CSV table of C-alpha atoms in Angstrom, one decimal:
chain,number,residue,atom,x,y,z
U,1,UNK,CA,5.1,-18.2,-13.0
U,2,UNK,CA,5.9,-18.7,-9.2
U,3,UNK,CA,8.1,-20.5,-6.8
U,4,UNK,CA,6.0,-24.4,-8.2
U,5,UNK,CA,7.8,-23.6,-11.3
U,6,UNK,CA,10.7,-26.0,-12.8
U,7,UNK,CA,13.4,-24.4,-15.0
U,8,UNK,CA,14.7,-27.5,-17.6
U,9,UNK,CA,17.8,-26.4,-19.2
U,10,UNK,CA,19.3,-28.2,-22.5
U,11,UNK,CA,22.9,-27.7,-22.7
U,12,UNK,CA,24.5,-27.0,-26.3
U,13,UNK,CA,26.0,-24.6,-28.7
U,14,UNK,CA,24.2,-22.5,-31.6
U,15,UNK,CA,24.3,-22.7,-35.1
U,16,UNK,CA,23.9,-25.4,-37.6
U,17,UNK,CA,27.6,-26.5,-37.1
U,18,UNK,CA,27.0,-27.8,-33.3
U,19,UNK,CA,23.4,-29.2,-33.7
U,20,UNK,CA,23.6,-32.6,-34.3
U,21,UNK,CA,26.8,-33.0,-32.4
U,22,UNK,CA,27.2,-35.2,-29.0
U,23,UNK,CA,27.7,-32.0,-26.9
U,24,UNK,CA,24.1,-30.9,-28.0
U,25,UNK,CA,22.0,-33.7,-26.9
U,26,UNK,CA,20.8,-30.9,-24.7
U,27,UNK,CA,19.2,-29.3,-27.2
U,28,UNK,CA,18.2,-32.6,-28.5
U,29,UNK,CA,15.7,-33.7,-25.9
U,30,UNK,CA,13.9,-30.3,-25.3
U,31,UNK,CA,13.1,-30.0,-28.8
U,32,UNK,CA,11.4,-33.8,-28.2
U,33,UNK,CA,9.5,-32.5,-24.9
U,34,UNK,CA,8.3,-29.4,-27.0
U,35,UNK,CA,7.3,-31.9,-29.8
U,36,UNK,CA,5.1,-33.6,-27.3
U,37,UNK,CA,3.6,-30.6,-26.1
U,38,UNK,CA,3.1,-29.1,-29.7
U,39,UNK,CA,5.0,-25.9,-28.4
U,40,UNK,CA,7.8,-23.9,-29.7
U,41,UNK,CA,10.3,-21.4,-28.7
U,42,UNK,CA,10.2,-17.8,-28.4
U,43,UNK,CA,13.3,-15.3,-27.8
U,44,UNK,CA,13.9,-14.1,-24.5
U,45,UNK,CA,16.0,-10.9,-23.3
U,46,UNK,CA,18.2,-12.5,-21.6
U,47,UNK,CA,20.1,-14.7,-24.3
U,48,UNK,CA,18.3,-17.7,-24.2
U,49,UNK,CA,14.9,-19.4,-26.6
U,50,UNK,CA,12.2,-20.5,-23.6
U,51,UNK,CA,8.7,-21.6,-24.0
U,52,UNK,CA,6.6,-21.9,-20.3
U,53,UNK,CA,3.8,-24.8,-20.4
U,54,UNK,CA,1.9,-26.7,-18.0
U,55,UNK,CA,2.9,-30.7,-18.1
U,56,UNK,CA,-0.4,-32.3,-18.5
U,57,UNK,CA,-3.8,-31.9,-16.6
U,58,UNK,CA,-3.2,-30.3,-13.4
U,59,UNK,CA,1.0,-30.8,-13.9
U,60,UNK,CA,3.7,-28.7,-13.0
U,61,UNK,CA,4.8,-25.1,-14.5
U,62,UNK,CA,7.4,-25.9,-16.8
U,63,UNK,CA,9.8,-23.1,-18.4
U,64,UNK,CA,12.0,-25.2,-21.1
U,65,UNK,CA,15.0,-23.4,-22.1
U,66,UNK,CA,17.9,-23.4,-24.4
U,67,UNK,CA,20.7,-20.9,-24.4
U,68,UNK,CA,21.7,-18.8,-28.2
U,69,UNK,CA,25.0,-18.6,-26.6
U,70,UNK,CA,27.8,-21.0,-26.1
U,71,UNK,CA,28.0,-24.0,-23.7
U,72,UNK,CA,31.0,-22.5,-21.6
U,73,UNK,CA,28.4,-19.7,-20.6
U,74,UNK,CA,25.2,-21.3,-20.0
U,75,UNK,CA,25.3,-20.3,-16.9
U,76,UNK,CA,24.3,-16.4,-17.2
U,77,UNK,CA,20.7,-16.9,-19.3
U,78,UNK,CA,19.8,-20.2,-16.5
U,79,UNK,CA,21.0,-17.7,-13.7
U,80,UNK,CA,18.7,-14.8,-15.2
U,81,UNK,CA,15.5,-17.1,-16.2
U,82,UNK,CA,15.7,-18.5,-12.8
U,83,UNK,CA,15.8,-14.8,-11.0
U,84,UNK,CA,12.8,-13.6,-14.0
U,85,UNK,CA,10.8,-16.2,-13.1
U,86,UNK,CA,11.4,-16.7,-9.1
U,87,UNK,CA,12.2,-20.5,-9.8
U,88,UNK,CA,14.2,-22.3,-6.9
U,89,UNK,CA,17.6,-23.6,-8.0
U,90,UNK,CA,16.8,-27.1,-6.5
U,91,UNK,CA,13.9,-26.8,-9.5
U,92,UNK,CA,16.3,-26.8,-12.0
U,93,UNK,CA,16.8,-29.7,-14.6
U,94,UNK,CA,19.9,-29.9,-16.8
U,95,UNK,CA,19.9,-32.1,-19.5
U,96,UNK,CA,23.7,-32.7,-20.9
U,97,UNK,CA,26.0,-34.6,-22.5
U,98,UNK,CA,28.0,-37.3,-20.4
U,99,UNK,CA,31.8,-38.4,-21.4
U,100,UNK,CA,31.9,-40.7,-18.1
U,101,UNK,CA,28.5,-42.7,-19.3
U,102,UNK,CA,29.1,-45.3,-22.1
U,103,UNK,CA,26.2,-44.1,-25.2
U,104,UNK,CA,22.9,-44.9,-24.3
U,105,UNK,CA,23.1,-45.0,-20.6
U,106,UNK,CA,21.5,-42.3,-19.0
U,107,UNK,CA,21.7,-41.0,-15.2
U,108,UNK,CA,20.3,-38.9,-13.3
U,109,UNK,CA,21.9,-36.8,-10.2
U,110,UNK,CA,21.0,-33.7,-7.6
U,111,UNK,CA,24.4,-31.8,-6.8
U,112,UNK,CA,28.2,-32.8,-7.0
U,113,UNK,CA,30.9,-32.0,-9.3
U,114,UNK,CA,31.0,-30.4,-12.7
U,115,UNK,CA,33.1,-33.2,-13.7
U,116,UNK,CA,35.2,-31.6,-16.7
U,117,UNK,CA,31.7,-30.3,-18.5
U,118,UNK,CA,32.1,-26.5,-18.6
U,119,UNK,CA,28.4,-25.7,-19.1
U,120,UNK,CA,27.6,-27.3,-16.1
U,121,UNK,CA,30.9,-25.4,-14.5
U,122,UNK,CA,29.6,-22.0,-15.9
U,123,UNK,CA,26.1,-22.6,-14.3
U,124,UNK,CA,27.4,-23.5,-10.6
U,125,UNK,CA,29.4,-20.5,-11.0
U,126,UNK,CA,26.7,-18.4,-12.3
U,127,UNK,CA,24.5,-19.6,-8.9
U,128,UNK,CA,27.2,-19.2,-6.7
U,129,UNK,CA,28.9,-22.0,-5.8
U,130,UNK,CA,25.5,-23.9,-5.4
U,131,UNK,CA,25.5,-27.5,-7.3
U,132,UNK,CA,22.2,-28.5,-5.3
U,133,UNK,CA,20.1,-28.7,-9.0
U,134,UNK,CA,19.2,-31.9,-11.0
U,135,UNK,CA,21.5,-33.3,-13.9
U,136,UNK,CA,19.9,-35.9,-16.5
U,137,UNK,CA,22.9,-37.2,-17.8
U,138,UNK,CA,22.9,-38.3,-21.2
U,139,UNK,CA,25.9,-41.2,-21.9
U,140,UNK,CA,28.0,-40.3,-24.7
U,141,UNK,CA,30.8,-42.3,-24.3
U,142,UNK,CA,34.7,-41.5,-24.5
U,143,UNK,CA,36.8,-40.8,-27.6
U,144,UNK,CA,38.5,-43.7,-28.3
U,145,UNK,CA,42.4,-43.4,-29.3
U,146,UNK,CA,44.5,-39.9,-28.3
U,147,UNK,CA,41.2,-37.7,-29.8
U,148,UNK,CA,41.1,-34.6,-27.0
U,149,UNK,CA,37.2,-35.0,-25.4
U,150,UNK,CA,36.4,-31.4,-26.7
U,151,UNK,CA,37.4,-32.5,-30.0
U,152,UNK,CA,34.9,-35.6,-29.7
U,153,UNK,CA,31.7,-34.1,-28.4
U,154,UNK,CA,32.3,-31.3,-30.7
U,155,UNK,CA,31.7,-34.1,-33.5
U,156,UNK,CA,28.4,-35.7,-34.7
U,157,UNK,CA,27.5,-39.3,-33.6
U,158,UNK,CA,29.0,-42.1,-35.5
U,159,UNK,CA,26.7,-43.5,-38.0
U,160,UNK,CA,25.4,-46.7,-35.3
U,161,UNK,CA,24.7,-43.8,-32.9
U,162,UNK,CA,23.0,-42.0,-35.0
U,163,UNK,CA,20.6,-45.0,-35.5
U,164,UNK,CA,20.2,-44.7,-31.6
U,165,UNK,CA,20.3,-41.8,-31.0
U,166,UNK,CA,15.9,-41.3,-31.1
U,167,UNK,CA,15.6,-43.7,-28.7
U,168,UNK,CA,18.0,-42.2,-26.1
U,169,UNK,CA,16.3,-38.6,-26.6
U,170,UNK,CA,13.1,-40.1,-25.9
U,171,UNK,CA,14.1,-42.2,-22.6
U,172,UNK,CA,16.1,-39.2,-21.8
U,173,UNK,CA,12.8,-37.0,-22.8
U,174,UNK,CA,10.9,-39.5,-20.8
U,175,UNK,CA,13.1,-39.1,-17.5
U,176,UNK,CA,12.7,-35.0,-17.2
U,177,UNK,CA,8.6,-35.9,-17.6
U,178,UNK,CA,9.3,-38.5,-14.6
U,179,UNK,CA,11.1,-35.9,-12.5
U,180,UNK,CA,8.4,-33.5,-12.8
U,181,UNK,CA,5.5,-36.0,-12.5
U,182,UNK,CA,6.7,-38.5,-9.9
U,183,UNK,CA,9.4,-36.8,-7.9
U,184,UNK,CA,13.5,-37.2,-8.7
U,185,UNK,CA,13.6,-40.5,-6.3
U,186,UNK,CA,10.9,-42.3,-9.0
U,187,UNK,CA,12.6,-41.1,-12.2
U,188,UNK,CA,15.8,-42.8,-10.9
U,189,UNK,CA,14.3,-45.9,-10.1
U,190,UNK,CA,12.9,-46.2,-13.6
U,191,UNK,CA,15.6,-45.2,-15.8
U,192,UNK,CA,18.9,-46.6,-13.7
């Protein structure tokens, strides 16, 4: 792979416990893009599952990548698969988990704060400061009542979520494609 390459990260924890909880939607949506490509992952050296493809006819190198460790240190296996495969920072997709969008919506963003989220915290460390890469933000929502926020997306969807949930994976699934295909300005325009 060269420098055309994009690096799509899916933020979550491992393990059966974490993968149908809010703070794995990550996850969630790269296992639909690798669905729709009929690919599946492979182990890496550096801590993380990764699969490389081409998007379509004539599209874009794609490496799509989850980390087998923890979401507080995502940022180490993005920070080597990015140096292993020469990919430019500003060519990196993360999908996550968003406590500041109501469920359903979704954003996306190039650069500014970590807001709170620790995975993206541990990847802007791991680049060096740098928060010049592209966040699709999946809306979650807030706890409601006194329930700490890492106590809520550490918990599965409620049951009228759950019945959601396919269709925000597959716009969300849908918005990385756009950003690859049509350029980060297009993708916004269609899903904001």
């Amino acid at each position: 792979m060269a420098t055309d390459t994009w690096l799509i990260a899916g933020l979550g924890n491992p393990g059966t416990r974490y993968r149908h909880t809010r703070h794995n939607i990550g996850h969630m949506v790269l296992e639909e893009l690798l669905k729709r490509m009929g690919a599946e992952y492979t182990r890496t050296k550096v801590g993380a599952r990764a699969v490389g493809a081409q998007l379509g006819q004539g599209g874009p190198k794609v490496l799509f990548a989850i980390s087998e460790g923890y979401m507080n240190h995502s940022g180490k296996p993005v920070r080597a698969l990015l140096d292993y495969f020469s990919v430019d920072p500003a060519q990196l997709v993360v999908v996550h988990d968003e406590v500041d969008l109501d469920f359903g919506r979704i954003k996306i963003k190039r650069g500014g704060s970590e807001g709170g989220h620790n995975g993206l915290k541990s990847i802007t460390q791991h680049l060096g400061g740098d928060r010049d890469y592209i966040r699709v933000r999946a809306g979650v929502g807030r706890p409601t009542g006194r329930m700490a926020t890492a106590d809520y997306v550490l918990q599965k969807f409620s049951a009228q979520q759950q019945e959601e949930l396919p269709a925000l994976i597959d716009q969300c699934a849908d918005a990385v494609e756009l950003i690859l295909t049509e350029g980060m300005t297009a993708a916004q325009n269609k899903v904001h």
